[in-house]
Amino acid sequence: MTATDEKADGDGPTIEAYYLESRTFPPPDGFTDEALIGDDGIYAQAEDWQAFWAEQAKALDWYKPWDTVLEWDLPFAKWFVGGKLNVSYNCLDRHVAAGRGDRVAFHWEGEPGDTRTITYEQLLDEVQRFANVLKSLDVARGDRVAIYMPMVPELAVAMLACTRIGAAHSVVFGGFSADALKDRINDASAKVLVTADGGFRRGAPSLLKPAVDVALEDTPSIDHVVVVRRTDSDVSMTEGRDQWWHDLMSASDLPAECEPEQMDAEDLLYLLYTSGTTAKPKGIMHTTGGYLTQVAFTHKYVFDLHEDRDVYWCAADIGWVTGHSYIVYGPLANGATSVMYEGAPDTPDKDRWWSMIEKYGVTILYCAPTAIRTFMKWGLRYPEAHDLSSLRVLGTVGEPINPEAWVWYWQNIGGGRCPVVDTWWQTETGAIMISALPGVTTLKPGSATFPLPGIGAEVVDESGQRVTLGGGYLTLTQPWPSMLRGIYGDPERYQSTYWSRFEGRYFAGDGAKLDDEGYLWLLGRVDDVMNVSGHRISTTEVESALVDHPTVAEAAVVGAKDATTGQAIIAFVTLKADAEADESHGEDLREYVANKIGKFGRPKTIVFTDDLPKTRSGKIMRRLLKDVAEGRDLGDTTTLADASVVEEIKRRSTVNPSEE
Ligand code: WTA
C-alpha cells in the first residue's frame, strides 16, 4: 500500500463501506514476543468477568480490600463495595515509595516552545501543596471543584489535588464559552473554580479569564477562584474572590504534606459534562475504585505499556474524557512517562507533532482520526522530515476511522511496524471497551475489532434481538468497572437514556456491524449527537443556541459527512419577518453559536430557508435535511406535509459547503 504526497482524503470517510475492507494486518514481526499479552488466553480467563476485574483491581493499592466485587441492581452498579483507596496515592505516592520518584511523569511542552520536566516526586509535592491550598479555601471531602484551564501541568495537579482530599472535580474544556461554563458550574454547585489567565493557541495568547468573569456573574456557589498565570496577559482579578495560583502555592504557612483521604470505592471521583440528545448537557458521574481499575488496566494492555521504557503521548485535551482517562489517571496509575502538549499541531509549522515525537522519543501515540486526516491533507513532507523510528504502538479514538486514514497512519507514521489500535469508548464508559490487543489481534483497518476481556458487547436489531452478522445497534450486555454511575442530579434520565431502549442492555447510541469473523465495525451515532473532529455535540444544543437569537424563528441542525472533521455542523434556519437572509447575517449567527457554546460548536454552513420540512404531525424531518446537506437523492418524502419545501431548500443550500 502506498500513499502519495499531497493526496487529500478527498472523498472522506465512506462509513457505509468500512466493513467491506478486506485487508488484514497481523501483529508485526517480533511484536508479540515482547508484548505484555502475547496470546489470546486472556479472553478465556476473563469469562468469569467479575473474578477477572477483581484480579485487575489488585494492581492498585487499597487501604482496605473490598467485601463484594459487584452489586448489580440493574441499571445501578457498585464495584468493589467496601473497599477503600485514594486515587492520588495510587497515581503518585506508591511510585515514589517504590523508589521511582525521579521517573518523569510529564514532559510538558508549551506551544511557544517552553518546556517543563516533571518527575513523580515533583508532581506529588505540587499535588500535596495544592491540596492544602484547596483545604485553605474551605474545600472539603464531598465538595465539587470546577476546573477551566488550558493544557498546562497545573491542570493535572488540580485534578489530583481534588482526589487527594476527596473533592470531585468537574473539568470544563477550555474551548467552552462563558455560558457553557456557567451552566456546568451551577449544575454541579462547585465551590471553587481553578482557571488560568489563558493559554497559547496558534502563536498567541488565548484568554480564559475574561470568559470566567462573565460566567461568574451568575454562579452563586463559587466562593473562590484560583488563577494560574500562563500568558502574562493583563486580566482583571476580583478582590476577595480571585487569587493567583503562585501566591497561594508559595505562602510560607502552606504545609508541604497532605495526608490522602481514604475514599470509598464508590465515592464520586469526578463529573464530566457531555452532550446528549437534549440541549442540557449531562453531568456524567465517575467513581473511584472501578474507574481507576479499568483505566489502569486498559492503558497498560491496550497500548502494551512497558512503563520503564515507553514514552507515551495522548494528544487529546484533558477537558475531554480521553484526557481524563489517558493523559491523567491511566498513565499515572501505571507510573508511565507521558508527553503533554499545550498547543496546535501546525504551530510554528505543520510538523510540530513529528518534531516532538523525535525530540522525546515517543513510543506510543494516541490521537483522533480527524487529526490523521488533517495530516494526510498537509502531505508527507512533514512526517518525512523527522525520525519517527521510536514509535511502536499507535492508537486512535473518538470517531470511526476510515480505512484510508488507518492505512496512511500505519504506513507513514508507524512505518509498517506499529500495530494501530482503534479504541471505541465514550465519556459514559470511562475507559476503553472495544479494541484490539496489539500483540494478539489481527487488525482490519476501520474495525475496532473485539470487546476487551471482561467486557460484554453485542449488536442488536430494532427489536433488541441479537445480530450475529450484519448491522444494528451497539449494546453493552453486562456492567463494567468504569461505567458511569449516573447523571448528576438526574437518576431518572440515566435510566431512560441508556437502559430503556433495549431491555437489560446499555444502549451506546452507536450503530455497529459484525462481519463473518466477528469483527465489530462502528458506524457512528444513530441519535441526535454529532461528532465533529471527535468532539461530541448534540444537534439540539446548536438548535437551541440558534433559536435564542432574536431574529431566528426556527432551526434544524444536522451533522453532514465531512472529509476532514468526520462530520460538519449544517444549520437550516428560518428567520422572523424582516430579518435579512444574507451572508453577513449567516456570519452573525455562526458567531452567536460560537459564543453560546464554544468555537467547536460553530456551524460550518447556515442555510436560510422559508420553511423546514415537517411531518404531518409537525416533527422536523432531519433525515431529509441530512440527505440534502450530503447531496444525496431524497428517498421517500411522502410523509412530508409540504413536499415543495424540500425542493426549495435544495435549491438554496450549498451542497458542498466551502472549507473554512
Ligand atoms: C464515538 C470519546 C467509532 C462514538 C472517548 C461514541 C467512536 C462517541 C470511537 C463518544 C471509535 C469514540 N470508533 N466511534 N474508536 N471512539 N467514538 O463521549 O460515536 O466524547 O459514542 O468519548 O464517540 O464520544 P465521547
PDB file of N, CA, C and O in Angstrom, residues 62-112:
ATOM      1  N   TRP A  62      -4.850  -0.650  47.925  1.00  0.00           N
ATOM      2  CA  TRP A  62      -6.087  -0.400  48.675  1.00  0.00           C
ATOM      3  C   TRP A  62      -5.759  -0.276  50.160  1.00  0.00           C
ATOM      4  O   TRP A  62      -4.995  -1.061  50.695  1.00  0.00           O
ATOM      5  N   TYR A  63      -6.367   0.683  50.828  1.00  0.00           N
ATOM      6  CA  TYR A  63      -6.233   0.752  52.286  1.00  0.00           C
ATOM      7  C   TYR A  63      -6.992  -0.408  52.908  1.00  0.00           C
ATOM      8  O   TYR A  63      -6.583  -0.987  53.899  1.00  0.00           O
ATOM      9  N   LYS A  64      -8.138  -0.704  52.287  1.00  0.00           N
ATOM     10  CA  LYS A  64      -8.958  -1.798  52.800  1.00  0.00           C
ATOM     11  C   LYS A  64      -9.520  -2.522  51.584  1.00  0.00           C
ATOM     12  O   LYS A  64     -10.056  -1.869  50.676  1.00  0.00           O
ATOM     13  N   PRO A  65      -9.373  -3.836  51.519  1.00  0.00           N
ATOM     14  CA  PRO A  65      -9.910  -4.555  50.359  1.00  0.00           C
ATOM     15  C   PRO A  65     -11.440  -4.538  50.357  1.00  0.00           C
ATOM     16  O   PRO A  65     -12.067  -4.320  51.404  1.00  0.00           O
ATOM     17  N   TRP A  66     -12.022  -4.766  49.218  1.00  0.00           N
ATOM     18  CA  TRP A  66     -13.474  -4.770  49.094  1.00  0.00           C
ATOM     19  C   TRP A  66     -14.074  -6.032  49.704  1.00  0.00           C
ATOM     20  O   TRP A  66     -13.404  -7.054  49.828  1.00  0.00           O
ATOM     21  N   ASP A  67     -15.347  -5.935  50.079  1.00  0.00           N
ATOM     22  CA  ASP A  67     -16.070  -7.110  50.577  1.00  0.00           C
ATOM     23  C   ASP A  67     -16.757  -7.827  49.426  1.00  0.00           C
ATOM     24  O   ASP A  67     -16.858  -9.041  49.407  1.00  0.00           O
ATOM     25  N   THR A  68     -17.300  -7.037  48.488  1.00  0.00           N
ATOM     26  CA  THR A  68     -18.068  -7.620  47.381  1.00  0.00           C
ATOM     27  C   THR A  68     -17.569  -7.013  46.081  1.00  0.00           C
ATOM     28  O   THR A  68     -17.423  -5.791  45.997  1.00  0.00           O
ATOM     29  N   VAL A  69     -17.318  -7.848  45.082  1.00  0.00           N
ATOM     30  CA  VAL A  69     -16.803  -7.326  43.807  1.00  0.00           C
ATOM     31  C   VAL A  69     -17.845  -6.439  43.131  1.00  0.00           C
ATOM     32  O   VAL A  69     -17.553  -5.323  42.709  1.00  0.00           O
ATOM     33  N   LEU A  70     -19.082  -6.944  43.037  1.00  0.00           N
ATOM     34  CA  LEU A  70     -20.100  -6.188  42.304  1.00  0.00           C
ATOM     35  C   LEU A  70     -21.468  -6.350  42.943  1.00  0.00           C
ATOM     36  O   LEU A  70     -21.889  -7.475  43.243  1.00  0.00           O
ATOM     37  N   GLU A  71     -22.140  -5.231  43.148  1.00  0.00           N
ATOM     38  CA  GLU A  71     -23.566  -5.275  43.480  1.00  0.00           C
ATOM     39  C   GLU A  71     -24.292  -4.708  42.283  1.00  0.00           C
ATOM     40  O   GLU A  71     -24.100  -3.537  41.933  1.00  0.00           O
ATOM     41  N   TRP A  72     -25.116  -5.501  41.661  1.00  0.00           N
ATOM     42  CA  TRP A  72     -25.729  -5.107  40.389  1.00  0.00           C
ATOM     43  C   TRP A  72     -27.238  -5.109  40.539  1.00  0.00           C
ATOM     44  O   TRP A  72     -27.862  -6.160  40.657  1.00  0.00           O
ATOM     45  N   ASP A  73     -27.784  -3.904  40.561  1.00  0.00           N
ATOM     46  CA  ASP A  73     -29.224  -3.761  40.670  1.00  0.00           C
ATOM     47  C   ASP A  73     -29.612  -2.982  39.422  1.00  0.00           C
ATOM     48  O   ASP A  73     -29.702  -1.761  39.458  1.00  0.00           O
ATOM     49  N   LEU A  74     -29.727  -3.682  38.337  1.00  0.00           N
ATOM     50  CA  LEU A  74     -29.868  -3.089  37.008  1.00  0.00           C
ATOM     51  C   LEU A  74     -30.754  -1.845  36.998  1.00  0.00           C
ATOM     52  O   LEU A  74     -31.867  -1.931  37.491  1.00  0.00           O
ATOM     53  N   PRO A  75     -30.321  -0.705  36.540  1.00  0.00           N
ATOM     54  CA  PRO A  75     -29.034  -0.409  35.926  1.00  0.00           C
ATOM     55  C   PRO A  75     -28.014   0.227  36.885  1.00  0.00           C
ATOM     56  O   PRO A  75     -27.137   0.959  36.440  1.00  0.00           O
ATOM     57  N   PHE A  76     -28.152  -0.019  38.162  1.00  0.00           N
ATOM     58  CA  PHE A  76     -27.244   0.628  39.118  1.00  0.00           C
ATOM     59  C   PHE A  76     -26.184  -0.353  39.607  1.00  0.00           C
ATOM     60  O   PHE A  76     -26.515  -1.392  40.169  1.00  0.00           O
ATOM     61  N   ALA A  77     -24.919   0.007  39.379  1.00  0.00           N
ATOM     62  CA  ALA A  77     -23.815  -0.890  39.746  1.00  0.00           C
ATOM     63  C   ALA A  77     -22.980  -0.279  40.856  1.00  0.00           C
ATOM     64  O   ALA A  77     -22.780   0.937  40.900  1.00  0.00           O
ATOM     65  N   LYS A  78     -22.493  -1.146  41.743  1.00  0.00           N
ATOM     66  CA  LYS A  78     -21.466  -0.742  42.706  1.00  0.00           C
ATOM     67  C   LYS A  78     -20.347  -1.755  42.616  1.00  0.00           C
ATOM     68  O   LYS A  78     -20.597  -2.963  42.740  1.00  0.00           O
ATOM     69  N   TRP A  79     -19.152  -1.259  42.366  1.00  0.00           N
ATOM     70  CA  TRP A  79     -17.998  -2.156  42.220  1.00  0.00           C
ATOM     71  C   TRP A  79     -17.084  -2.038  43.440  1.00  0.00           C
ATOM     72  O   TRP A  79     -16.895  -0.954  43.981  1.00  0.00           O
ATOM     73  N   PHE A  80     -16.535  -3.168  43.826  1.00  0.00           N
ATOM     74  CA  PHE A  80     -15.529  -3.239  44.898  1.00  0.00           C
ATOM     75  C   PHE A  80     -16.077  -2.612  46.186  1.00  0.00           C
ATOM     76  O   PHE A  80     -15.441  -1.789  46.846  1.00  0.00           O
ATOM     77  N   VAL A  81     -17.282  -3.050  46.517  1.00  0.00           N
ATOM     78  CA  VAL A  81     -18.026  -2.474  47.636  1.00  0.00           C
ATOM     79  C   VAL A  81     -17.293  -2.702  48.962  1.00  0.00           C
ATOM     80  O   VAL A  81     -16.875  -3.817  49.269  1.00  0.00           O
ATOM     81  N   GLY A  82     -17.143  -1.611  49.685  1.00  0.00           N
ATOM     82  CA  GLY A  82     -16.470  -1.694  50.987  1.00  0.00           C
ATOM     83  C   GLY A  82     -14.970  -1.425  50.898  1.00  0.00           C
ATOM     84  O   GLY A  82     -14.317  -1.212  51.910  1.00  0.00           O
ATOM     85  N   GLY A  83     -14.442  -1.426  49.673  1.00  0.00           N
ATOM     86  CA  GLY A  83     -13.004  -1.170  49.508  1.00  0.00           C
ATOM     87  C   GLY A  83     -12.678   0.300  49.712  1.00  0.00           C
ATOM     88  O   GLY A  83     -13.523   1.171  49.454  1.00  0.00           O
ATOM     89  N   LYS A  84     -11.472   0.573  50.191  1.00  0.00           N
ATOM     90  CA  LYS A  84     -11.051   1.966  50.389  1.00  0.00           C
ATOM     91  C   LYS A  84      -9.692   2.206  49.732  1.00  0.00           C
ATOM     92  O   LYS A  84      -8.785   1.390  49.833  1.00  0.00           O
ATOM     93  N   LEU A  85      -9.605   3.362  49.054  1.00  0.00           N
ATOM     94  CA  LEU A  85      -8.355   3.710  48.358  1.00  0.00           C
ATOM     95  C   LEU A  85      -8.330   5.212  48.106  1.00  0.00           C
ATOM     96  O   LEU A  85      -9.325   5.904  48.327  1.00  0.00           O
ATOM     97  N   ASN A  86      -7.178   5.689  47.659  1.00  0.00           N
ATOM     98  CA  ASN A  86      -7.093   7.086  47.244  1.00  0.00           C
ATOM     99  C   ASN A  86      -6.431   7.145  45.867  1.00  0.00           C
ATOM    100  O   ASN A  86      -5.407   6.505  45.628  1.00  0.00           O
ATOM    101  N   VAL A  87      -7.041   7.910  44.972  1.00  0.00           N
ATOM    102  CA  VAL A  87      -6.559   7.950  43.593  1.00  0.00           C
ATOM    103  C   VAL A  87      -5.192   8.621  43.499  1.00  0.00           C
ATOM    104  O   VAL A  87      -4.283   8.122  42.830  1.00  0.00           O
ATOM    105  N   SER A  88      -5.004   9.758  44.174  1.00  0.00           N
ATOM    106  CA  SER A  88      -3.703  10.427  44.059  1.00  0.00           C
ATOM    107  C   SER A  88      -2.601   9.566  44.681  1.00  0.00           C
ATOM    108  O   SER A  88      -1.479   9.537  44.195  1.00  0.00           O
ATOM    109  N   TYR A  89      -2.934   8.838  45.719  1.00  0.00           N
ATOM    110  CA  TYR A  89      -1.942   7.924  46.302  1.00  0.00           C
ATOM    111  C   TYR A  89      -1.509   6.889  45.266  1.00  0.00           C
ATOM    112  O   TYR A  89      -0.326   6.604  45.087  1.00  0.00           O
ATOM    113  N   ASN A  90      -2.508   6.341  44.554  1.00  0.00           N
ATOM    114  CA  ASN A  90      -2.194   5.322  43.550  1.00  0.00           C
ATOM    115  C   ASN A  90      -1.444   5.889  42.349  1.00  0.00           C
ATOM    116  O   ASN A  90      -0.675   5.188  41.706  1.00  0.00           O
ATOM    117  N   CYS A  91      -1.688   7.153  42.058  1.00  0.00           N
ATOM    118  CA  CYS A  91      -1.041   7.762  40.891  1.00  0.00           C
ATOM    119  C   CYS A  91       0.346   8.306  41.222  1.00  0.00           C
ATOM    120  O   CYS A  91       1.139   8.524  40.312  1.00  0.00           O
ATOM    121  N   LEU A  92       0.613   8.582  42.497  1.00  0.00           N
ATOM    122  CA  LEU A  92       1.853   9.271  42.846  1.00  0.00           C
ATOM    123  C   LEU A  92       2.637   8.585  43.969  1.00  0.00           C
ATOM    124  O   LEU A  92       3.710   8.043  43.740  1.00  0.00           O
ATOM    125  N   ASP A  93       2.098   8.612  45.176  1.00  0.00           N
ATOM    126  CA  ASP A  93       2.864   8.174  46.356  1.00  0.00           C
ATOM    127  C   ASP A  93       3.452   6.785  46.191  1.00  0.00           C
ATOM    128  O   ASP A  93       4.592   6.534  46.570  1.00  0.00           O
ATOM    129  N   ARG A  94       2.654   5.880  45.645  1.00  0.00           N
ATOM    130  CA  ARG A  94       3.159   4.499  45.624  1.00  0.00           C
ATOM    131  C   ARG A  94       4.346   4.346  44.677  1.00  0.00           C
ATOM    132  O   ARG A  94       5.205   3.516  44.904  1.00  0.00           O
ATOM    133  N   HIS A  95       4.394   5.172  43.640  1.00  0.00           N
ATOM    134  CA  HIS A  95       5.562   5.092  42.751  1.00  0.00           C
ATOM    135  C   HIS A  95       6.795   5.674  43.444  1.00  0.00           C
ATOM    136  O   HIS A  95       7.895   5.146  43.322  1.00  0.00           O
ATOM    137  N   VAL A  96       6.559   6.772  44.164  1.00  0.00           N
ATOM    138  CA  VAL A  96       7.671   7.402  44.875  1.00  0.00           C
ATOM    139  C   VAL A  96       8.171   6.453  45.969  1.00  0.00           C
ATOM    140  O   VAL A  96       9.373   6.230  46.118  1.00  0.00           O
ATOM    141  N   ALA A  97       7.226   5.847  46.690  1.00  0.00           N
ATOM    142  CA  ALA A  97       7.601   4.929  47.768  1.00  0.00           C
ATOM    143  C   ALA A  97       8.400   3.743  47.232  1.00  0.00           C
ATOM    144  O   ALA A  97       9.240   3.178  47.935  1.00  0.00           O
ATOM    145  N   ALA A  98       8.144   3.367  45.984  1.00  0.00           N
ATOM    146  CA  ALA A  98       8.848   2.215  45.400  1.00  0.00           C
ATOM    147  C   ALA A  98      10.183   2.623  44.773  1.00  0.00           C
ATOM    148  O   ALA A  98      10.789   1.842  44.034  1.00  0.00           O
ATOM    149  N   GLY A  99      10.602   3.859  45.037  1.00  0.00           N
ATOM    150  CA  GLY A  99      11.914   4.282  44.546  1.00  0.00           C
ATOM    151  C   GLY A  99      11.910   4.830  43.127  1.00  0.00           C
ATOM    152  O   GLY A  99      12.955   4.979  42.504  1.00  0.00           O
ATOM    153  N   ARG A 100      10.704   5.116  42.604  1.00  0.00           N
ATOM    154  CA  ARG A 100      10.644   5.620  41.235  1.00  0.00           C
ATOM    155  C   ARG A 100      10.307   7.106  41.169  1.00  0.00           C
ATOM    156  O   ARG A 100       9.781   7.591  40.185  1.00  0.00           O
ATOM    157  N   GLY A 101      10.609   7.816  42.266  1.00  0.00           N
ATOM    158  CA  GLY A 101      10.260   9.229  42.347  1.00  0.00           C
ATOM    159  C   GLY A 101      10.931  10.097  41.305  1.00  0.00           C
ATOM    160  O   GLY A 101      10.396  11.143  40.918  1.00  0.00           O
ATOM    161  N   ASP A 102      12.094   9.653  40.815  1.00  0.00           N
ATOM    162  CA  ASP A 102      12.769  10.515  39.834  1.00  0.00           C
ATOM    163  C   ASP A 102      12.390  10.171  38.395  1.00  0.00           C
ATOM    164  O   ASP A 102      12.927  10.746  37.457  1.00  0.00           O
ATOM    165  N   ARG A 103      11.468   9.249  38.226  1.00  0.00           N
ATOM    166  CA  ARG A 103      10.974   8.979  36.873  1.00  0.00           C
ATOM    167  C   ARG A 103      10.138  10.174  36.393  1.00  0.00           C
ATOM    168  O   ARG A 103       9.424  10.800  37.172  1.00  0.00           O
ATOM    169  N   VAL A 104      10.246  10.498  35.112  1.00  0.00           N
ATOM    170  CA  VAL A 104       9.467  11.614  34.572  1.00  0.00           C
ATOM    171  C   VAL A 104       8.001  11.205  34.442  1.00  0.00           C
ATOM    172  O   VAL A 104       7.683  10.173  33.844  1.00  0.00           O
ATOM    173  N   ALA A 105       7.119  11.999  35.029  1.00  0.00           N
ATOM    174  CA  ALA A 105       5.688  11.781  34.832  1.00  0.00           C
ATOM    175  C   ALA A 105       5.249  12.501  33.560  1.00  0.00           C
ATOM    176  O   ALA A 105       4.567  11.922  32.710  1.00  0.00           O
ATOM    177  N   PHE A 106       5.635  13.769  33.420  1.00  0.00           N
ATOM    178  CA  PHE A 106       5.272  14.536  32.225  1.00  0.00           C
ATOM    179  C   PHE A 106       6.464  15.281  31.640  1.00  0.00           C
ATOM    180  O   PHE A 106       7.161  16.009  32.356  1.00  0.00           O
ATOM    181  N   HIS A 107       6.673  15.084  30.349  1.00  0.00           N
ATOM    182  CA  HIS A 107       7.470  16.018  29.572  1.00  0.00           C
ATOM    183  C   HIS A 107       6.441  16.999  29.028  1.00  0.00           C
ATOM    184  O   HIS A 107       5.697  16.668  28.099  1.00  0.00           O
ATOM    185  N   TRP A 108       6.370  18.164  29.626  1.00  0.00           N
ATOM    186  CA  TRP A 108       5.359  19.126  29.171  1.00  0.00           C
ATOM    187  C   TRP A 108       5.999  20.112  28.200  1.00  0.00           C
ATOM    188  O   TRP A 108       7.128  20.561  28.406  1.00  0.00           O
ATOM    189  N   GLU A 109       5.292  20.413  27.142  1.00  0.00           N
ATOM    190  CA  GLU A 109       5.798  21.396  26.191  1.00  0.00           C
ATOM    191  C   GLU A 109       4.720  22.431  25.903  1.00  0.00           C
ATOM    192  O   GLU A 109       3.600  22.100  25.505  1.00  0.00           O
ATOM    193  N   GLY A 110       5.042  23.684  26.155  1.00  0.00           N
ATOM    194  CA  GLY A 110       4.131  24.771  25.832  1.00  0.00           C
ATOM    195  C   GLY A 110       4.206  25.079  24.342  1.00  0.00           C
ATOM    196  O   GLY A 110       5.216  24.774  23.697  1.00  0.00           O
ATOM    197  N   GLU A 111       3.173  25.688  23.824  1.00  0.00           N
ATOM    198  CA  GLU A 111       3.191  25.962  22.384  1.00  0.00           C
ATOM    199  C   GLU A 111       4.352  26.862  21.952  1.00  0.00           C
ATOM    200  O   GLU A 111       4.993  26.598  20.922  1.00  0.00           O
ATOM    201  N   PRO A 112       4.685  27.910  22.730  1.00  0.00           N
ATOM    202  CA  PRO A 112       5.810  28.752  22.300  1.00  0.00           C
ATOM    203  C   PRO A 112       7.155  28.037  22.373  1.00  0.00           C
ATOM    204  O   PRO A 112       8.165  28.611  21.957  1.00  0.00           O
TER     205      PRO A 112
END
